[in-house]
Amino acid sequence: MSADTDQRTIRCLVAKVGLDGHDRGAHVIARAFRDAGFEVIYSGLHRSPDEVVQAAVQEDVDVLGISILSGAHNTLVPKILEGLEEYDALDDTLVVVGGIIPEDDRPELKEAGVGGIFGPGASMEEAVEFVRENAPQRD
């Protein structure tokens, strides 16, 4: 057995927030996370920031992956981060964002608390490895 089998399984919520109805990427990353041995919860489409926060807190996830293609990332992602902060969950949750995020918008999102941003062309292996290396370690 490897040392990985002694560690707790990483719990991930893959969320589609706002009016963005394109969920192929969310399904692809959810499947890649599952295949990597992570426990994955998928939010479904059209979730409000509050619904995403509630699901992340109630499910006690280690990782929150936000998939957004609508261009509303500068509005919706900070609302989610603020919600996690209100529940004292932001420090215990690795937040990653995937989708169309312009380079100019990335520094502000990272300063607000986003751990990683993955755009078109990012490999599944890169995302999985990033989560493995950065997900919070809990007892």
Coordinates of N, CA and C in Angstrom, one line a residue:
M1 N 0.8 -1.2 0.0 CA 0.0 0.0 0.0 C 0.9 1.2 0.0
S2 N 0.4 2.3 -0.7 CA 1.2 3.5 -0.7 C 0.8 4.4 0.5
A3 N 1.6 5.4 0.7 CA 1.4 6.3 1.8 C 0.0 7.1 1.6
D4 N -0.3 7.2 0.3 CA -1.6 8.0 0.0 C -2.8 7.3 0.6
T5 N -2.8 6.0 0.8 CA -4.0 5.3 1.3 C -4.2 5.5 2.7
D6 N -3.1 6.0 3.4 CA -3.3 6.3 4.9 C -3.9 7.7 5.1
Q7 N -4.0 8.5 4.0 CA -4.5 9.9 4.1 C -6.0 9.9 3.9
R8 N -6.6 10.9 4.4 CA -8.0 11.1 4.2 C -8.3 11.5 2.8
T9 N -9.4 11.0 2.2 CA -9.8 11.3 0.9 C -10.1 12.8 0.8
I10 N -9.6 13.5 -0.3 CA -9.9 14.9 -0.5 C -11.4 15.0 -1.0
R11 N -12.1 15.9 -0.3 CA -13.5 16.1 -0.7 C -13.6 17.4 -1.5
C12 N -14.2 17.3 -2.7 CA -14.3 18.5 -3.6 C -15.7 18.8 -4.0
L13 N -16.1 20.0 -4.0 CA -17.3 20.5 -4.6 C -17.0 21.2 -5.9
V14 N -17.6 20.7 -7.0 CA -17.4 21.4 -8.3 C -18.7 22.2 -8.5
A15 N -18.6 23.5 -8.6 CA -19.8 24.3 -8.7 C -19.9 25.2 -9.9
K16 N -21.1 25.3 -10.4 CA -21.5 26.2 -11.5 C -22.3 27.3 -11.0
V17 N -21.8 28.5 -11.0 CA -22.4 29.6 -10.4 C -22.9 30.6 -11.4
G18 N -24.1 31.2 -11.1 CA -24.6 32.2 -12.0 C -25.4 31.6 -13.1
L19 N -25.6 32.4 -14.2 CA -26.4 32.0 -15.3 C -25.7 31.2 -16.3
D20 N -24.4 30.9 -16.1 CA -23.6 30.1 -17.0 C -24.2 28.7 -17.2
G21 N -24.6 28.4 -18.4 CA -25.2 27.1 -18.6 C -24.3 26.1 -19.3
H22 N -23.0 26.4 -19.5 CA -22.1 25.5 -20.1 C -21.4 24.7 -19.1
D23 N -21.7 23.4 -19.0 CA -21.1 22.6 -17.9 C -20.2 21.5 -18.3
R24 N -19.9 21.4 -19.6 CA -19.0 20.3 -20.0 C -17.7 20.3 -19.3
G25 N -17.1 21.5 -19.1 CA -15.8 21.5 -18.4 C -15.9 21.1 -17.0
A26 N -17.0 21.5 -16.3 CA -17.3 21.1 -14.9 C -17.4 19.6 -14.8
H27 N -18.1 19.0 -15.8 CA -18.2 17.5 -15.8 C -16.8 16.8 -16.0
V28 N -16.0 17.4 -16.9 CA -14.7 16.8 -17.2 C -13.8 16.9 -16.0
I29 N -13.8 18.0 -15.3 CA -12.9 18.1 -14.1 C -13.4 17.3 -13.0
A30 N -14.8 17.2 -12.8 CA -15.3 16.4 -11.8 C -14.9 14.9 -12.0
R31 N -15.0 14.5 -13.2 CA -14.6 13.1 -13.6 C -13.1 12.9 -13.3
A32 N -12.3 13.9 -13.7 CA -10.8 13.7 -13.5 C -10.5 13.7 -12.0
F33 N -11.2 14.5 -11.2 CA -11.0 14.4 -9.7 C -11.5 13.1 -9.2
R34 N -12.6 12.6 -9.6 CA -13.1 11.3 -9.2 C -12.1 10.2 -9.5
D35 N -11.6 10.2 -10.8 CA -10.6 9.2 -11.2 C -9.3 9.3 -10.4
A36 N -9.0 10.5 -9.9 CA -7.8 10.6 -9.1 C -8.0 10.2 -7.7
G37 N -9.2 9.8 -7.3 CA -9.5 9.3 -6.0 C -10.1 10.3 -5.0
F38 N -10.5 11.4 -5.6 CA -11.1 12.4 -4.7 C -12.6 12.1 -4.6
E39 N -13.2 12.5 -3.5 CA -14.7 12.5 -3.4 C -15.2 13.7 -4.0
V40 N -16.1 13.6 -5.0 CA -16.6 14.8 -5.7 C -18.1 14.9 -5.6
I41 N -18.5 16.2 -5.3 CA -19.9 16.6 -5.3 C -20.1 17.6 -6.4
Y42 N -21.1 17.5 -7.2 CA -21.3 18.4 -8.3 C -22.6 19.2 -8.0
S43 N -22.5 20.5 -8.0 CA -23.6 21.4 -7.6 C -24.8 21.4 -8.6
G44 N -24.5 21.1 -9.8 CA -25.6 21.4 -10.8 C -25.5 22.8 -11.3
L45 N -26.3 23.1 -12.3 CA -26.2 24.5 -12.9 C -26.9 25.5 -12.2
H46 N -26.6 26.8 -12.5 CA -27.3 28.0 -12.1 C -27.4 28.2 -10.6
R47 N -26.3 27.9 -9.8 CA -26.3 28.1 -8.4 C -25.9 29.5 -8.0
S48 N -26.6 30.0 -7.0 CA -26.2 31.4 -6.5 C -24.9 31.2 -5.7
P49 N -24.2 32.3 -5.5 CA -23.1 32.3 -4.6 C -23.4 31.7 -3.2
D50 N -24.5 32.1 -2.7 CA -24.9 31.7 -1.3 C -25.2 30.1 -1.3
E51 N -25.8 29.6 -2.4 CA -26.0 28.2 -2.5 C -24.7 27.4 -2.5
V52 N -23.7 28.0 -3.2 CA -22.4 27.4 -3.3 C -21.7 27.4 -2.0
V53 N -21.8 28.5 -1.3 CA -21.2 28.6 0.1 C -21.8 27.6 1.0
Q54 N -23.2 27.6 1.0 CA -23.9 26.6 1.9 C -23.5 25.2 1.6
A55 N -23.4 24.8 0.4 CA -23.1 23.4 0.0 C -21.6 23.1 0.5
A56 N -20.7 24.1 0.2 CA -19.3 23.9 0.6 C -19.2 23.7 2.1
V57 N -19.9 24.5 2.9 CA -19.8 24.4 4.4 C -20.5 23.2 4.9
Q58 N -21.7 22.9 4.4 CA -22.5 21.8 4.9 C -21.8 20.4 4.5
E59 N -21.1 20.4 3.4 CA -20.4 19.2 2.9 C -19.0 19.1 3.5
D60 N -18.6 20.1 4.1 CA -17.2 20.2 4.8 C -16.2 19.8 3.7
V61 N -16.2 20.5 2.6 CA -15.3 20.2 1.5 C -13.9 20.7 1.8
D62 N -12.9 20.1 1.2 CA -11.5 20.6 1.3 C -11.2 21.5 0.1
V63 N -11.9 21.3 -1.0 CA -11.7 22.0 -2.2 C -13.0 22.4 -2.8
L64 N -13.0 23.7 -3.2 CA -14.2 24.2 -4.0 C -13.7 24.6 -5.3
G65 N -14.2 23.9 -6.4 CA -13.8 24.3 -7.7 C -15.0 25.0 -8.4
I66 N -14.7 26.2 -8.8 CA -15.8 27.1 -9.4 C -15.5 27.1 -10.9
S67 N -16.5 26.6 -11.7 CA -16.4 26.7 -13.1 C -17.2 27.8 -13.6
I68 N -16.6 28.8 -14.3 CA -17.3 29.9 -14.8 C -16.8 30.4 -16.2
L69 N -17.8 30.5 -17.1 CA -17.4 30.9 -18.4 C -18.2 32.2 -18.8
S70 N -19.0 32.7 -18.0 CA -19.9 33.8 -18.3 C -19.3 35.2 -18.3
G71 N -18.1 35.3 -17.7 CA -17.5 36.6 -17.6 C -17.8 37.3 -16.3
A72 N -18.6 36.7 -15.4 CA -19.1 37.3 -14.2 C -18.2 36.9 -13.0
H73 N -17.0 36.5 -13.3 CA -16.1 36.0 -12.2 C -15.7 37.1 -11.2
N74 N -15.6 38.3 -11.7 CA -15.2 39.4 -10.7 C -16.3 39.8 -9.8
T75 N -17.5 39.4 -10.1 CA -18.7 39.6 -9.2 C -19.0 38.4 -8.4
L76 N -19.1 37.2 -9.0 CA -19.5 36.0 -8.3 C -18.5 35.4 -7.4
V77 N -17.3 35.3 -7.9 CA -16.2 34.6 -7.1 C -16.0 35.4 -5.7
P78 N -15.8 36.7 -5.8 CA -15.7 37.4 -4.5 C -16.9 37.2 -3.5
K79 N -18.1 37.1 -4.0 CA -19.2 36.8 -3.2 C -19.1 35.5 -2.5
I80 N -18.6 34.5 -3.2 CA -18.4 33.2 -2.6 C -17.3 33.2 -1.6
L81 N -16.2 33.9 -1.9 CA -15.1 34.0 -0.9 C -15.6 34.7 0.3
E82 N -16.3 35.8 0.2 CA -16.9 36.5 1.4 C -17.8 35.6 2.2
G83 N -18.6 34.8 1.5 CA -19.5 33.8 2.2 C -18.7 32.8 3.0
L84 N -17.6 32.3 2.4 CA -16.8 31.3 3.1 C -16.1 31.9 4.3
E85 N -15.7 33.2 4.1 CA -15.1 33.9 5.2 C -16.1 34.1 6.4
E86 N -17.3 34.4 6.1 CA -18.3 34.6 7.1 C -18.5 33.3 7.9
Y87 N -18.3 32.2 7.3 CA -18.5 30.9 8.1 C -17.1 30.4 8.6
D88 N -16.1 31.2 8.5 CA -14.7 30.8 8.9 C -14.3 29.6 8.2
A89 N -14.7 29.5 6.9 CA -14.3 28.3 6.2 C -13.3 28.6 5.1
L90 N -13.0 29.8 4.8 CA -12.1 30.2 3.7 C -10.7 29.6 4.0
D91 N -10.2 29.7 5.2 CA -8.8 29.2 5.5 C -8.7 27.7 5.4
D92 N -9.8 27.0 5.5 CA -9.9 25.6 5.5 C -10.3 25.0 4.1
T93 N -10.5 25.9 3.1 CA -11.0 25.5 1.8 C -10.1 26.0 0.7
L94 N -9.5 25.1 -0.1 CA -8.8 25.5 -1.3 C -9.8 25.9 -2.4
V95 N -9.8 27.1 -2.8 CA -10.7 27.6 -3.9 C -9.9 27.7 -5.2
V96 N -10.4 26.9 -6.2 CA -9.8 27.0 -7.5 C -10.9 27.4 -8.5
V97 N -10.5 28.1 -9.5 CA -11.5 28.6 -10.5 C -11.0 28.1 -11.9
G98 N -12.0 27.6 -12.6 CA -11.7 27.2 -14.0 C -12.6 27.9 -15.0
G99 N -12.1 28.2 -16.1 CA -12.9 28.8 -17.2 C -12.2 29.9 -17.9
I100 N -13.0 30.8 -18.4 CA -12.4 32.0 -19.1 C -12.2 33.1 -18.2
I101 N -10.9 33.2 -17.7 CA -10.5 34.2 -16.7 C -9.4 35.0 -17.4
P102 N -9.6 36.2 -17.8 CA -8.5 37.0 -18.4 C -7.3 37.2 -17.5
E103 N -6.2 37.2 -18.0 CA -4.9 37.3 -17.3 C -5.0 38.6 -16.4
D104 N -5.5 39.7 -16.8 CA -5.6 40.9 -16.0 C -6.5 40.8 -14.8
D105 N -7.4 39.8 -14.8 CA -8.3 39.6 -13.6 C -7.7 38.7 -12.6
R106 N -6.8 37.9 -13.0 CA -6.3 36.8 -12.1 C -5.6 37.3 -10.8
P107 N -4.8 38.4 -10.8 CA -4.1 38.8 -9.6 C -5.1 39.2 -8.5
E108 N -6.2 39.9 -8.9 CA -7.2 40.4 -7.9 C -7.9 39.2 -7.3
L109 N -8.3 38.2 -8.1 CA -8.9 37.0 -7.6 C -8.0 36.2 -6.6
K110 N -6.7 36.1 -7.0 CA -5.8 35.4 -6.1 C -5.6 36.2 -4.8
E111 N -5.5 37.5 -4.8 CA -5.4 38.3 -3.6 C -6.6 38.1 -2.7
A112 N -7.8 37.9 -3.3 CA -9.0 37.8 -2.6 C -9.1 36.4 -1.9
G113 N -8.3 35.4 -2.4 CA -8.3 34.1 -1.7 C -8.4 32.9 -2.7
V114 N -8.4 33.1 -4.0 CA -8.4 32.0 -4.9 C -7.0 31.4 -4.9
G115 N -7.0 30.1 -4.8 CA -5.7 29.4 -4.7 C -5.1 29.1 -6.1
G116 N -5.9 28.8 -7.0 CA -5.4 28.5 -8.4 C -6.5 28.8 -9.4
I117 N -6.0 29.2 -10.6 CA -6.9 29.5 -11.7 C -6.4 28.7 -12.9
F118 N -7.4 28.0 -13.5 CA -7.1 27.1 -14.7 C -8.0 27.5 -15.9
G119 N -7.3 27.9 -16.9 CA -8.0 28.3 -18.1 C -8.1 27.3 -19.2
P120 N -8.6 27.6 -20.3 CA -8.6 26.7 -21.4 C -7.2 26.1 -21.7
G121 N -7.1 24.8 -21.9 CA -5.9 24.2 -22.3 C -5.1 23.7 -21.1
A122 N -5.6 24.0 -19.8 CA -5.0 23.4 -18.7 C -5.2 21.9 -18.6
S123 N -4.2 21.2 -18.2 CA -4.4 19.7 -18.3 C -5.0 19.3 -17.0
M124 N -5.7 18.2 -17.1 CA -6.4 17.6 -15.9 C -5.3 17.2 -14.9
E125 N -4.2 16.6 -15.4 CA -3.1 16.2 -14.5 C -2.6 17.4 -13.7
E126 N -2.5 18.6 -14.4 CA -2.0 19.8 -13.7 C -3.0 20.2 -12.6
A127 N -4.3 20.1 -12.8 CA -5.3 20.5 -11.8 C -5.3 19.5 -10.7
V128 N -5.2 18.2 -11.0 CA -5.2 17.2 -9.9 C -4.0 17.3 -9.1
E129 N -2.8 17.5 -9.7 CA -1.6 17.7 -8.9 C -1.6 18.9 -8.0
F130 N -2.2 20.0 -8.6 CA -2.3 21.3 -7.8 C -3.2 21.0 -6.6
V131 N -4.3 20.3 -6.7 CA -5.2 20.1 -5.6 C -4.5 19.2 -4.6
R132 N -3.8 18.1 -5.0 CA -3.1 17.2 -4.1 C -2.1 18.0 -3.3
E133 N -1.4 18.9 -3.9 CA -0.3 19.7 -3.3 C -0.8 20.8 -2.3
N134 N -2.0 21.3 -2.6 CA -2.5 22.5 -1.9 C -3.8 22.3 -1.1
A135 N -4.4 21.2 -1.2 CA -5.6 21.0 -0.4 C -5.3 21.0 1.1
P136 N -6.1 21.6 1.9 CA -5.8 21.6 3.4 C -5.7 20.2 4.0
Q137 N -4.7 20.1 4.8 CA -4.6 18.8 5.6 C -5.4 18.9 6.8
R138 N -6.3 17.9 7.0 CA -7.2 17.9 8.2 C -6.9 16.6 8.9
D139 N -7.2 16.6 10.1 CA -7.1 15.4 10.9 C -8.4 14.5 10.8

